[in-house]
PDB file of N, H, CA, C and O in Angstrom:
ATOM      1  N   UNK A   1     120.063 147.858 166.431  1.00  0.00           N
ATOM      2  CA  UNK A   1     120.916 147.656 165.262  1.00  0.00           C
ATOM      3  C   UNK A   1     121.721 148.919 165.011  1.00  0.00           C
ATOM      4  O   UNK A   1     121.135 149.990 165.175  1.00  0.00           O
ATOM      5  N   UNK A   2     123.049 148.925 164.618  1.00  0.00           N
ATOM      6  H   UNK A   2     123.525 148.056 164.485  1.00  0.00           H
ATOM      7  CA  UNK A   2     123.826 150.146 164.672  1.00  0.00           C
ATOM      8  C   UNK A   2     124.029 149.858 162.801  1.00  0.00           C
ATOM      9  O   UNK A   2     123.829 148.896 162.061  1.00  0.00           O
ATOM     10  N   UNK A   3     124.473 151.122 162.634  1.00  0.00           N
ATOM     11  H   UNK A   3     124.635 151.904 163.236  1.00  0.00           H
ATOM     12  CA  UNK A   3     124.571 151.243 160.908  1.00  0.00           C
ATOM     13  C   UNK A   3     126.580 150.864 160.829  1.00  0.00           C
ATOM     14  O   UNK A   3     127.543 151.151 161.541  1.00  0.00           O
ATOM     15  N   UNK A   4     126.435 150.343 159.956  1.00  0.00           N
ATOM     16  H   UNK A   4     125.653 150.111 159.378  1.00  0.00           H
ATOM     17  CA  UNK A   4     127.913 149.804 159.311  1.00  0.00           C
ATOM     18  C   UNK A   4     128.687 151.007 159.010  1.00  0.00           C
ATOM     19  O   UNK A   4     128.245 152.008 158.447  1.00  0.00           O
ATOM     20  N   UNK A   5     130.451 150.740 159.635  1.00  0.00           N
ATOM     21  H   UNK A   5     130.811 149.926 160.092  1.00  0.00           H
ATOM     22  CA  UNK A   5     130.817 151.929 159.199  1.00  0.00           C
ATOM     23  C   UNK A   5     132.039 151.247 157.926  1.00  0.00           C
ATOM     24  O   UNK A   5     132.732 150.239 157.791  1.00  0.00           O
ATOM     25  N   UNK A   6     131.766 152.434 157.233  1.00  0.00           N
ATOM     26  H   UNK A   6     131.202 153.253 157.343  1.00  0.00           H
ATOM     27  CA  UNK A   6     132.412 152.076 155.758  1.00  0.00           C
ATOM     28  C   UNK A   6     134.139 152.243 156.173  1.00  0.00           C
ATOM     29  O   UNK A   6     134.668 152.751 157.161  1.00  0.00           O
ATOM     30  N   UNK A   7     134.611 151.710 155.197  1.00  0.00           N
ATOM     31  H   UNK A   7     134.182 151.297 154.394  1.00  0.00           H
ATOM     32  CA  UNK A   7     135.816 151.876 155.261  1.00  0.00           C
ATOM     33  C   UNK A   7     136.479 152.052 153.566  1.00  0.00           C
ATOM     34  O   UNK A   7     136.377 151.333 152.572  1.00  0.00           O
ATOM     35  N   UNK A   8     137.025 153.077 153.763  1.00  0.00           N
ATOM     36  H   UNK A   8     137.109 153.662 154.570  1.00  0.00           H
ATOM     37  CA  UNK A   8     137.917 152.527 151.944  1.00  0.00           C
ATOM     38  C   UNK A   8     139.289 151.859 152.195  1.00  0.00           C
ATOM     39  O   UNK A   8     140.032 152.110 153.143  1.00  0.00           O
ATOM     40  N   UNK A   9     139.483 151.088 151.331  1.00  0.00           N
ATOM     41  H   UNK A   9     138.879 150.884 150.561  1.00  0.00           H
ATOM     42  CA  UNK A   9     141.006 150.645 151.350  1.00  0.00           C
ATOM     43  C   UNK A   9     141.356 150.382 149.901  1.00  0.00           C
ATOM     44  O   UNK A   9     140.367 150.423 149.168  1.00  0.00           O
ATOM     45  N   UNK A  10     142.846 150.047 149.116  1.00  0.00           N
ATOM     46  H   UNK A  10     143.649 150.014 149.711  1.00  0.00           H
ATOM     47  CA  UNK A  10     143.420 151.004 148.115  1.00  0.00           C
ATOM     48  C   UNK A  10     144.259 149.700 147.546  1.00  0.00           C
ATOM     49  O   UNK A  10     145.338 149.288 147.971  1.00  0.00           O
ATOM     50  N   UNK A  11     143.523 149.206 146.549  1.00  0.00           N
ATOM     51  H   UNK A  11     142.646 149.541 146.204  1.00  0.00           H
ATOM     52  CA  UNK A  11     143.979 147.844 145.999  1.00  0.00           C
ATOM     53  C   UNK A  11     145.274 148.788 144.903  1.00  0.00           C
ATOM     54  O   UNK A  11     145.075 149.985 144.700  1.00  0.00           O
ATOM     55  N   UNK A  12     146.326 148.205 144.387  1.00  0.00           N
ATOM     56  H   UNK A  12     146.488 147.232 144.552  1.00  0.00           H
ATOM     57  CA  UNK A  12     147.287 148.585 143.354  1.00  0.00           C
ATOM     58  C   UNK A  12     147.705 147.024 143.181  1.00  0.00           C
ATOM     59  O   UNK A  12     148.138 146.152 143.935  1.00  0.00           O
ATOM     60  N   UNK A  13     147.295 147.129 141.559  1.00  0.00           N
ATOM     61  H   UNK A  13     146.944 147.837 140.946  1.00  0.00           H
ATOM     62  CA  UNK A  13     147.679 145.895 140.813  1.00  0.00           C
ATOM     63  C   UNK A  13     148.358 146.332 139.312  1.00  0.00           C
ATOM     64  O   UNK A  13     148.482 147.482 138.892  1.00  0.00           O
ATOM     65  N   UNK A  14     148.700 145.260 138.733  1.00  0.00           N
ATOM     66  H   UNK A  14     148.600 144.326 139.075  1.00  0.00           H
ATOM     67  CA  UNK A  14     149.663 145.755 137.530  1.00  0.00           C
ATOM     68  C   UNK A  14     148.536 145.473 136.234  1.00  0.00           C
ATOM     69  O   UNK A  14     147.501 145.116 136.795  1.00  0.00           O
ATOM     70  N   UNK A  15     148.375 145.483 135.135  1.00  0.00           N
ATOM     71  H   UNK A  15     149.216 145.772 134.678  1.00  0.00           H
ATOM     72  CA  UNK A  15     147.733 145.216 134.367  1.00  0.00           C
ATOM     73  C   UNK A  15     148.754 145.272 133.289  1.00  0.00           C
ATOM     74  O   UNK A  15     149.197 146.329 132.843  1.00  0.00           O
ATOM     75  N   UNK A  16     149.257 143.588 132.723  1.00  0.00           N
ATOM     76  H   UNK A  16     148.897 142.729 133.086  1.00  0.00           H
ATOM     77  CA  UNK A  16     150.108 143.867 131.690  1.00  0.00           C
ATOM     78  C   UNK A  16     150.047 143.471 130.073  1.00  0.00           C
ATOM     79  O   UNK A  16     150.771 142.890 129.264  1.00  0.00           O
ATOM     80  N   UNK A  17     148.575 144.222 130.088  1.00  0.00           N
ATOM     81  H   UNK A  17     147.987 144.694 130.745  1.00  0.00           H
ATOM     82  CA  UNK A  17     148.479 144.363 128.776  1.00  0.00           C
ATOM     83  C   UNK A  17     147.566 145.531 128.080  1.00  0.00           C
ATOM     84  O   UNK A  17     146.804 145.448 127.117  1.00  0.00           O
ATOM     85  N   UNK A  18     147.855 146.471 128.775  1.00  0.00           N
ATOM     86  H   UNK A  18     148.474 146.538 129.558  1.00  0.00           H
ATOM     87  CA  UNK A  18     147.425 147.714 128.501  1.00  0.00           C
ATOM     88  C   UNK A  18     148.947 148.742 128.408  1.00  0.00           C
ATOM     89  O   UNK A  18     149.642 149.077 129.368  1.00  0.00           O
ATOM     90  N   UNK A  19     149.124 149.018 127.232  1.00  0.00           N
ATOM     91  H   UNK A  19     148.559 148.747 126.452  1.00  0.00           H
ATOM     92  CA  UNK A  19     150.267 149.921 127.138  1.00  0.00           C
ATOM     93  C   UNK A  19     150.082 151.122 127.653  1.00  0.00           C
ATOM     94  O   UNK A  19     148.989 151.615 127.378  1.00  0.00           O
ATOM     95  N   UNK A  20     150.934 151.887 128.445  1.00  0.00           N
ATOM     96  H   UNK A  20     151.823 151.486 128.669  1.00  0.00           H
ATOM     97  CA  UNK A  20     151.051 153.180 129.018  1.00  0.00           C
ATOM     98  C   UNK A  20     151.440 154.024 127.860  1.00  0.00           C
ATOM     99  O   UNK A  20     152.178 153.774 126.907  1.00  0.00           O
ATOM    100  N   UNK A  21     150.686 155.203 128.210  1.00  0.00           N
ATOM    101  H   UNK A  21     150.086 155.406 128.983  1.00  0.00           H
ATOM    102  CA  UNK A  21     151.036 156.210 127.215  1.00  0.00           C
ATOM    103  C   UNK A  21     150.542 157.353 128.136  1.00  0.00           C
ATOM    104  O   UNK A  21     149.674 157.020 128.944  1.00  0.00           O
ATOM    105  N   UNK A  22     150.932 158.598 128.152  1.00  0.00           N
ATOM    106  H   UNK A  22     151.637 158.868 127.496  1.00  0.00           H
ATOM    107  CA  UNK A  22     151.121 159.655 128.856  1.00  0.00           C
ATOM    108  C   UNK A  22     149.293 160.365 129.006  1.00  0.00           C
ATOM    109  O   UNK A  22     148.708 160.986 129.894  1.00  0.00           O
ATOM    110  N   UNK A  23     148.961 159.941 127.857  1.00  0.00           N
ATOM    111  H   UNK A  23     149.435 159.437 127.136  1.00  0.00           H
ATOM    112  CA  UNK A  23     147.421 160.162 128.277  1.00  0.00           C
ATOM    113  C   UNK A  23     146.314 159.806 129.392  1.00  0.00           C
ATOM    114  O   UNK A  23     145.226 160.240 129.771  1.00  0.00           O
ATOM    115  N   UNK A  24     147.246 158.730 129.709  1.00  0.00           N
ATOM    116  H   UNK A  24     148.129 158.377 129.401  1.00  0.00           H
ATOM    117  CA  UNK A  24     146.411 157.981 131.535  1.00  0.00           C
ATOM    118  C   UNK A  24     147.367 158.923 132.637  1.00  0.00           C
ATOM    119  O   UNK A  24     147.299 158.490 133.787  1.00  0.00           O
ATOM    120  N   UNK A  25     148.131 159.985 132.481  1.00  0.00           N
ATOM    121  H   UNK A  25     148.185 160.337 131.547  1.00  0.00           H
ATOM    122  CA  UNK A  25     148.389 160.585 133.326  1.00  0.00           C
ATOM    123  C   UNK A  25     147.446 161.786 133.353  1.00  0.00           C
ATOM    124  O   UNK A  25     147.566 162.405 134.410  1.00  0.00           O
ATOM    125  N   UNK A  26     146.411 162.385 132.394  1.00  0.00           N
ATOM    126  H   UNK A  26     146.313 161.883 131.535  1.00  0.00           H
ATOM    127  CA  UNK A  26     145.625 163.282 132.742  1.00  0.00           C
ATOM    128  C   UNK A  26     144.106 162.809 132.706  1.00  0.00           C
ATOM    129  O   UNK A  26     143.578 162.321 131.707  1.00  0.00           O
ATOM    130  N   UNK A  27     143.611 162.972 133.658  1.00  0.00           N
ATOM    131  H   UNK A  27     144.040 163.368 134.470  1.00  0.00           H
ATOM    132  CA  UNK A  27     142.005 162.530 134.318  1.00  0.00           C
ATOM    133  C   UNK A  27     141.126 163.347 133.469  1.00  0.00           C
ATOM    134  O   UNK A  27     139.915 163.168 133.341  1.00  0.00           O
ATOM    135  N   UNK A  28     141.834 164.265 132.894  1.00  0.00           N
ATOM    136  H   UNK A  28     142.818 164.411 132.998  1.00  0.00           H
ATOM    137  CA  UNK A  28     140.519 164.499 131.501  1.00  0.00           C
ATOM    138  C   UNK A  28     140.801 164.651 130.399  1.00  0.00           C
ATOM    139  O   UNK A  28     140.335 165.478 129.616  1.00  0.00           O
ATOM    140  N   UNK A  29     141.908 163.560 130.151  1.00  0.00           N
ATOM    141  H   UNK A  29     142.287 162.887 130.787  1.00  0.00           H
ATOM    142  CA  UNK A  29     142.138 162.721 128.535  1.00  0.00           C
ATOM    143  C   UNK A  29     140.651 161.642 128.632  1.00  0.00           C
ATOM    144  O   UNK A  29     140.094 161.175 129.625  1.00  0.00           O
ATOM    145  N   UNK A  30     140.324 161.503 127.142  1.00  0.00           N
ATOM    146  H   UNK A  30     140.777 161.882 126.334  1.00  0.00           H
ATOM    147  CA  UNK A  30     139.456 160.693 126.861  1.00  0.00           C
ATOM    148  C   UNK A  30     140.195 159.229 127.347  1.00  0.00           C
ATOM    149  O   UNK A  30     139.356 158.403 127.706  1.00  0.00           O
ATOM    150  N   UNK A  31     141.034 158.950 127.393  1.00  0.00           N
ATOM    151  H   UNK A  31     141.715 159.621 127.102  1.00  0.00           H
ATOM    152  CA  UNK A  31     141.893 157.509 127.327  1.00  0.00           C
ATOM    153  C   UNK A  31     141.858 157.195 128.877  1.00  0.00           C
ATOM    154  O   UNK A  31     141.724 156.040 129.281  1.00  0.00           O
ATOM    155  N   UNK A  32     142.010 158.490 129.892  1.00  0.00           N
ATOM    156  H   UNK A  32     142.120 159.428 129.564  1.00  0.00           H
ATOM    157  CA  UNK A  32     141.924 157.926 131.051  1.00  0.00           C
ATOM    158  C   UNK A  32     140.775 157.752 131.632  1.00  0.00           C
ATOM    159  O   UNK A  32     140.592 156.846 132.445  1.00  0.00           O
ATOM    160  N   UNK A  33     139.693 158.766 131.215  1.00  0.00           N
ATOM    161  H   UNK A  33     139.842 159.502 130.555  1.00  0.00           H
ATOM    162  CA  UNK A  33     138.029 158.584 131.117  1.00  0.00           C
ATOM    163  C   UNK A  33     137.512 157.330 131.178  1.00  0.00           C
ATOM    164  O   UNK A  33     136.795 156.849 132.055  1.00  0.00           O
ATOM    165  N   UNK A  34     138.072 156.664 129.837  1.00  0.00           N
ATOM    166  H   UNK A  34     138.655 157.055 129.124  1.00  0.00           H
ATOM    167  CA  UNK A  34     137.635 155.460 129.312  1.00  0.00           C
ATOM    168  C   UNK A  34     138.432 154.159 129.753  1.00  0.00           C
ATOM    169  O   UNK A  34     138.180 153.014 129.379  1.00  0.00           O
ATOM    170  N   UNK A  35     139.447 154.555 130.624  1.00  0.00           N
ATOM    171  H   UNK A  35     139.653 155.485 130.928  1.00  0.00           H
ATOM    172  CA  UNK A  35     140.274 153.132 130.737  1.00  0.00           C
ATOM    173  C   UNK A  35     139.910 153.278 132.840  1.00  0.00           C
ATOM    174  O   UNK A  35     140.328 152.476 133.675  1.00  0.00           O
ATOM    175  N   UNK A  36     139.259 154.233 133.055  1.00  0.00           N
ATOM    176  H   UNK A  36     138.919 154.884 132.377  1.00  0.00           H
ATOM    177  CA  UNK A  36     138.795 154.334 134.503  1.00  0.00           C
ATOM    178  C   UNK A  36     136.874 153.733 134.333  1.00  0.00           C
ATOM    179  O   UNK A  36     136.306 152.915 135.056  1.00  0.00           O
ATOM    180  N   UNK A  37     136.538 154.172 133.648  1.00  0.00           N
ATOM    181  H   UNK A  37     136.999 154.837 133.060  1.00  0.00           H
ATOM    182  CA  UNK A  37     135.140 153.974 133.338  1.00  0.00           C
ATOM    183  C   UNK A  37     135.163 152.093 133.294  1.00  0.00           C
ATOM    184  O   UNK A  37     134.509 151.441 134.108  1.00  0.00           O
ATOM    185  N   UNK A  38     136.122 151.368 132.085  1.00  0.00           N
ATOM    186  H   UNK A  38     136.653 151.898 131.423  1.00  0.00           H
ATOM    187  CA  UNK A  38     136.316 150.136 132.218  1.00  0.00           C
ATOM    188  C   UNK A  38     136.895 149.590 133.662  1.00  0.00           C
ATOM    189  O   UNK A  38     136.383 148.696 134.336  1.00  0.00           O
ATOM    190  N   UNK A  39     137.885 150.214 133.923  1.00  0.00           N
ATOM    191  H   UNK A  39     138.301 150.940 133.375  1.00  0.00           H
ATOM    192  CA  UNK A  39     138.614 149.385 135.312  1.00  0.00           C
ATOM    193  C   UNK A  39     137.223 149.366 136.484  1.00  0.00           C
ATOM    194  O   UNK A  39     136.753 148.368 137.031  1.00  0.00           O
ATOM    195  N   UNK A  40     136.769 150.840 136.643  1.00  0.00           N
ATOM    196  H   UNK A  40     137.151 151.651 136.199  1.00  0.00           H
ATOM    197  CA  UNK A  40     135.460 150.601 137.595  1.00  0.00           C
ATOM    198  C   UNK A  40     134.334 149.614 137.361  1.00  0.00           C
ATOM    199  O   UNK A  40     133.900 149.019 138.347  1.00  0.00           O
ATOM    200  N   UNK A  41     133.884 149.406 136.333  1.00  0.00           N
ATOM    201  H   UNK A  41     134.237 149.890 135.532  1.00  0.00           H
ATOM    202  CA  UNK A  41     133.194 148.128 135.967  1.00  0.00           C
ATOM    203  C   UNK A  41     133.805 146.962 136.083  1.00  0.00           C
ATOM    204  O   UNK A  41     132.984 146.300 136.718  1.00  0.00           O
ATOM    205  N   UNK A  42     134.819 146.210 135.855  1.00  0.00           N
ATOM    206  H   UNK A  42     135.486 146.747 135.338  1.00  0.00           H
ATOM    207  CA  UNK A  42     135.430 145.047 135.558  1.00  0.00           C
ATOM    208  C   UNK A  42     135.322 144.979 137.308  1.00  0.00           C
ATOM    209  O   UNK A  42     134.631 144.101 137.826  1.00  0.00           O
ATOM    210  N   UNK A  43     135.964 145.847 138.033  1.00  0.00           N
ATOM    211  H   UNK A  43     136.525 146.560 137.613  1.00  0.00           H
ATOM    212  CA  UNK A  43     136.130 146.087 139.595  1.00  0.00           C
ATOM    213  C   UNK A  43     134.923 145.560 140.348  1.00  0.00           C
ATOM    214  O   UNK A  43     134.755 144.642 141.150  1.00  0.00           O
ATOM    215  N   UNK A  44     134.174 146.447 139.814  1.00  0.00           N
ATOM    216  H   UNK A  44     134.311 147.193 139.162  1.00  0.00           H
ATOM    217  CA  UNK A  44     132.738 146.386 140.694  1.00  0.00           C
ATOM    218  C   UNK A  44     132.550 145.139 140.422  1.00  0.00           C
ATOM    219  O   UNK A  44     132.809 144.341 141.322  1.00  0.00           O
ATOM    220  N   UNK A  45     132.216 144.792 139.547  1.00  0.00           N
ATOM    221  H   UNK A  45     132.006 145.441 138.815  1.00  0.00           H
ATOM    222  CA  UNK A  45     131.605 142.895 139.149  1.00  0.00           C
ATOM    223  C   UNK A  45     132.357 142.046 139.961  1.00  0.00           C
ATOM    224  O   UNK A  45     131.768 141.427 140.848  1.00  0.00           O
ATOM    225  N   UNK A  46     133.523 141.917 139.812  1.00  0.00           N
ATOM    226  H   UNK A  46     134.001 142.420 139.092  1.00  0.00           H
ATOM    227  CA  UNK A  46     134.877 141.118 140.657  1.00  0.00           C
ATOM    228  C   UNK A  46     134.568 141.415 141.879  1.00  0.00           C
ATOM    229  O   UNK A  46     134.262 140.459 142.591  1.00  0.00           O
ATOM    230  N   UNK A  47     134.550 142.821 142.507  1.00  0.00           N
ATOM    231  H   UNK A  47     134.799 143.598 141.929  1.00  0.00           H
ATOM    232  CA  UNK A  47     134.409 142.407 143.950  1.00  0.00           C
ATOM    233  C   UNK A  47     133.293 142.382 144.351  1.00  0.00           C
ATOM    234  O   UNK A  47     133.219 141.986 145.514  1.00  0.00           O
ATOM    235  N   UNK A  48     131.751 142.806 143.582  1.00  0.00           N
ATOM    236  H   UNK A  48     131.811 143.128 142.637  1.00  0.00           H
ATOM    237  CA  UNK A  48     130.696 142.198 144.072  1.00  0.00           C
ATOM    238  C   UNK A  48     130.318 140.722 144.352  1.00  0.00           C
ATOM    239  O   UNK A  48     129.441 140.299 145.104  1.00  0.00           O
ATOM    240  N   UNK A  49     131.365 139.899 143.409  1.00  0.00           N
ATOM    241  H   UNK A  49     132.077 140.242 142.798  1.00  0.00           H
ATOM    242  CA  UNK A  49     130.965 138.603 143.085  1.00  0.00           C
ATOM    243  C   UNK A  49     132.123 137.317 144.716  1.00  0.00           C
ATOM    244  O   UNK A  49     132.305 136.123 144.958  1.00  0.00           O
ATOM    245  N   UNK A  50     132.547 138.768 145.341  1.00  0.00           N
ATOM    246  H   UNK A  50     132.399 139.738 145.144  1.00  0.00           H
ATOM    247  CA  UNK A  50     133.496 138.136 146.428  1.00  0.00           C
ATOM    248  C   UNK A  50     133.025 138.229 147.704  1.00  0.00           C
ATOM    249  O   UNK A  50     132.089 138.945 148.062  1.00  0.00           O
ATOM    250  N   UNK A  51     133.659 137.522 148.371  1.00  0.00           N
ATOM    251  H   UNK A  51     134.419 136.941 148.080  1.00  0.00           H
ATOM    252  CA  UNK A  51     132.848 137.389 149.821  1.00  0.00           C
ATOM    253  C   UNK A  51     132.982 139.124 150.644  1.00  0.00           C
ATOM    254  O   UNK A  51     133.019 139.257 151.867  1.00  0.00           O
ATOM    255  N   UNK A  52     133.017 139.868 150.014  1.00  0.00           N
ATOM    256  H   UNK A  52     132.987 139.760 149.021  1.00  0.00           H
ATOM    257  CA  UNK A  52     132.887 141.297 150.740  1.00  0.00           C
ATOM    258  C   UNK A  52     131.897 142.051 149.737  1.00  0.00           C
ATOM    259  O   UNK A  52     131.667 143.259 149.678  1.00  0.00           O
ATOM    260  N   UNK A  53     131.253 140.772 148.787  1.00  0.00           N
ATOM    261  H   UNK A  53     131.440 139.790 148.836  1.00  0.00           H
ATOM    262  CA  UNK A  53     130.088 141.498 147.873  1.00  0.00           C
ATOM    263  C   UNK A  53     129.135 142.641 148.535  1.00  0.00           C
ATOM    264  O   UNK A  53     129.015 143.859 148.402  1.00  0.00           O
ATOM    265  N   UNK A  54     128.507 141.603 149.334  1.00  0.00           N
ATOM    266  H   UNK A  54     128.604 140.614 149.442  1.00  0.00           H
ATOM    267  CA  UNK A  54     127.350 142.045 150.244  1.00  0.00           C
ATOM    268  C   UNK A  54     127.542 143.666 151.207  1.00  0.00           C
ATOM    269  O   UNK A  54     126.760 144.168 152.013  1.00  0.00           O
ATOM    270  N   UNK A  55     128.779 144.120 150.763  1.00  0.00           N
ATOM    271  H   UNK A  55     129.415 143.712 150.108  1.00  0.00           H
ATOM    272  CA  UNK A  55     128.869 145.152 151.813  1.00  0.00           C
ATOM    273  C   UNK A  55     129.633 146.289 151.231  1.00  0.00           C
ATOM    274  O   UNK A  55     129.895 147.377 151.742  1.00  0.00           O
ATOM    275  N   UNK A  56     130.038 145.660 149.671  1.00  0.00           N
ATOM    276  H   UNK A  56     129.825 144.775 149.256  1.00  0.00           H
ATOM    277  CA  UNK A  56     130.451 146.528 148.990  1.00  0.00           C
ATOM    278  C   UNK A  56     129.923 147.932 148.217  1.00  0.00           C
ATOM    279  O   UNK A  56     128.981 147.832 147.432  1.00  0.00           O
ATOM    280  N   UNK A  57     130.459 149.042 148.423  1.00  0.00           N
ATOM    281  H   UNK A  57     131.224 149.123 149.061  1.00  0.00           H
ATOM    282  CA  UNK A  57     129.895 150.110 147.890  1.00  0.00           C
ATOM    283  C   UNK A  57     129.916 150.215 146.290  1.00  0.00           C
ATOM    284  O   UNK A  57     128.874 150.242 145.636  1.00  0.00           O
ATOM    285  N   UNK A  58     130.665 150.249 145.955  1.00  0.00           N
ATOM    286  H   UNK A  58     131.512 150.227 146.487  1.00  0.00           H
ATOM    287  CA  UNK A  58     131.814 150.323 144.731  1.00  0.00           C
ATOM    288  C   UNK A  58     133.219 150.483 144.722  1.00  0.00           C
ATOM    289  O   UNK A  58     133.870 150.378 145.761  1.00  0.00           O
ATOM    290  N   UNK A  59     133.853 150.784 143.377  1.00  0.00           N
ATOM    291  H   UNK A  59     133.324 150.870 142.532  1.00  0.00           H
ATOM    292  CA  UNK A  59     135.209 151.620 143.586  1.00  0.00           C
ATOM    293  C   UNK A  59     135.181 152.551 142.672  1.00  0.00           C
ATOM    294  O   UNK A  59     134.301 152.982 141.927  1.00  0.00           O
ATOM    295  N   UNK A  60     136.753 152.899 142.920  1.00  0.00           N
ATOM    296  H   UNK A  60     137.468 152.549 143.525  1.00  0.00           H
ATOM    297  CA  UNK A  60     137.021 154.547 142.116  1.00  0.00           C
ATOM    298  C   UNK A  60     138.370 154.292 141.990  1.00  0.00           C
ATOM    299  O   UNK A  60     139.004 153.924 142.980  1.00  0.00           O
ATOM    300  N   UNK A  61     138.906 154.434 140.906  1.00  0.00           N
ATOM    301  H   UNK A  61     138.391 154.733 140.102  1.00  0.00           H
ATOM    302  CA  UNK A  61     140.404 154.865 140.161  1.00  0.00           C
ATOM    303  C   UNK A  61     140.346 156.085 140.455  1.00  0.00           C
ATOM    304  O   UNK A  61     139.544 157.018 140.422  1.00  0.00           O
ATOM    305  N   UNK A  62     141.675 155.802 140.835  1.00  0.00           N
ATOM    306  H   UNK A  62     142.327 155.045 140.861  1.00  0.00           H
ATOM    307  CA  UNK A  62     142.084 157.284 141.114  1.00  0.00           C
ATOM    308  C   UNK A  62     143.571 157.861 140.323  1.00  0.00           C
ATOM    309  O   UNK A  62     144.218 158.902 140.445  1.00  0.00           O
ATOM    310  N   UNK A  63     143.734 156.647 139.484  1.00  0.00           N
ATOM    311  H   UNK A  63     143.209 155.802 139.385  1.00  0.00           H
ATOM    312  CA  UNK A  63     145.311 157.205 138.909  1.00  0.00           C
ATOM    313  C   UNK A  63     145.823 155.944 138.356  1.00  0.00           C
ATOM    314  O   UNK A  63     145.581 154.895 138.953  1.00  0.00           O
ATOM    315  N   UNK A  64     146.609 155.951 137.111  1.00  0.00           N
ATOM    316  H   UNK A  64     146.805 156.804 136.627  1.00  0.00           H
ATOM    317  CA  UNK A  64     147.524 155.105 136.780  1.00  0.00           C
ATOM    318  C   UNK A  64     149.102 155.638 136.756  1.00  0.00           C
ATOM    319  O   UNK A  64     149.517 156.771 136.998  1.00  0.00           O
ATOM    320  N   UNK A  65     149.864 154.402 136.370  1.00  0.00           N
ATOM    321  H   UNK A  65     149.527 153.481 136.173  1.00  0.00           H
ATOM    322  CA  UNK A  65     151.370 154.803 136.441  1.00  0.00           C
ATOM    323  C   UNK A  65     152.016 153.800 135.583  1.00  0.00           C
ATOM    324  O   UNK A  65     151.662 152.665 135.265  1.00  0.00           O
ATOM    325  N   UNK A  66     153.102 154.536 135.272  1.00  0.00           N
ATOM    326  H   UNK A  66     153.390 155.458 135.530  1.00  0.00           H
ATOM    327  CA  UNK A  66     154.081 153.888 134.171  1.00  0.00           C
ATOM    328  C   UNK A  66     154.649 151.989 135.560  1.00  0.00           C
ATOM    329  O   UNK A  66     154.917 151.978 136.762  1.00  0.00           O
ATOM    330  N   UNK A  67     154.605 151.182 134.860  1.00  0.00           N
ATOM    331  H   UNK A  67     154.388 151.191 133.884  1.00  0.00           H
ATOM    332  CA  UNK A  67     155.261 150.194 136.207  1.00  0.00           C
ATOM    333  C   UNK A  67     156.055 149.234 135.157  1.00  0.00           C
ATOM    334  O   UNK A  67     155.770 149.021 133.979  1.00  0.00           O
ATOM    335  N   UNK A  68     157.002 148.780 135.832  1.00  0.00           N
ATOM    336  H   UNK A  68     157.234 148.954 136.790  1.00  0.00           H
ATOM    337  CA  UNK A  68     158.069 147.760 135.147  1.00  0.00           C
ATOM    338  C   UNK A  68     157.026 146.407 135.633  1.00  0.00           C
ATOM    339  O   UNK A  68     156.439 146.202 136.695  1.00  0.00           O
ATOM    340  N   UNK A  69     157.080 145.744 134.567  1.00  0.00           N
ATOM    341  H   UNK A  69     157.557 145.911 133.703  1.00  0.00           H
ATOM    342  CA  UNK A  69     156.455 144.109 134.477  1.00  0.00           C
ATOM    343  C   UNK A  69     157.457 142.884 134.776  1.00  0.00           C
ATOM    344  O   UNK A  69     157.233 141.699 135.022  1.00  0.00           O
ATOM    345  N   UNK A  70     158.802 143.721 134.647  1.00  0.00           N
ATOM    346  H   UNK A  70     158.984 144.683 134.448  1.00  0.00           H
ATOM    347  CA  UNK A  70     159.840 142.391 135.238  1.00  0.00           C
ATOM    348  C   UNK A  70     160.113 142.070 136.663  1.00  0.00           C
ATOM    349  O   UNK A  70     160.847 141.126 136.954  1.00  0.00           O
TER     350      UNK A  70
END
């Protein structure tokens, strides 16, 4: 039996109902703390609950950004 080799790969989705405000541009504002702390949970559940559950590590935010919704 050989051990699994991990891979990361780098989902970017829009979320349009969370207003941007300049505080999710610094990683040690309380706002980006707390809106990374939520996205990693909501994440983990969603893709544990998908057919790449079983092999999933977790995830990690690594950054938000201002994005047009139109």
């Amino acid at each position: 039996t050989t051990a699994a080799t991990l891979e990361r790969f780098t989902v970017n989705f829009t979320i349009t109902n969370l207003p941007y405000s300049s505080d999710l541009e610094n990683p040690d504002s309380a706002k980006f703390r707390d809106t990374r702390r939520d996205m990693n949970t909501l994440l983990d559940g969603l893709l544990k609950e998908s057919s790449i559950g079983p092999d999933f590590q977790g995830c990690e935010t690594t950054g938000f950004r201002y994005g047009s919704s139109s």
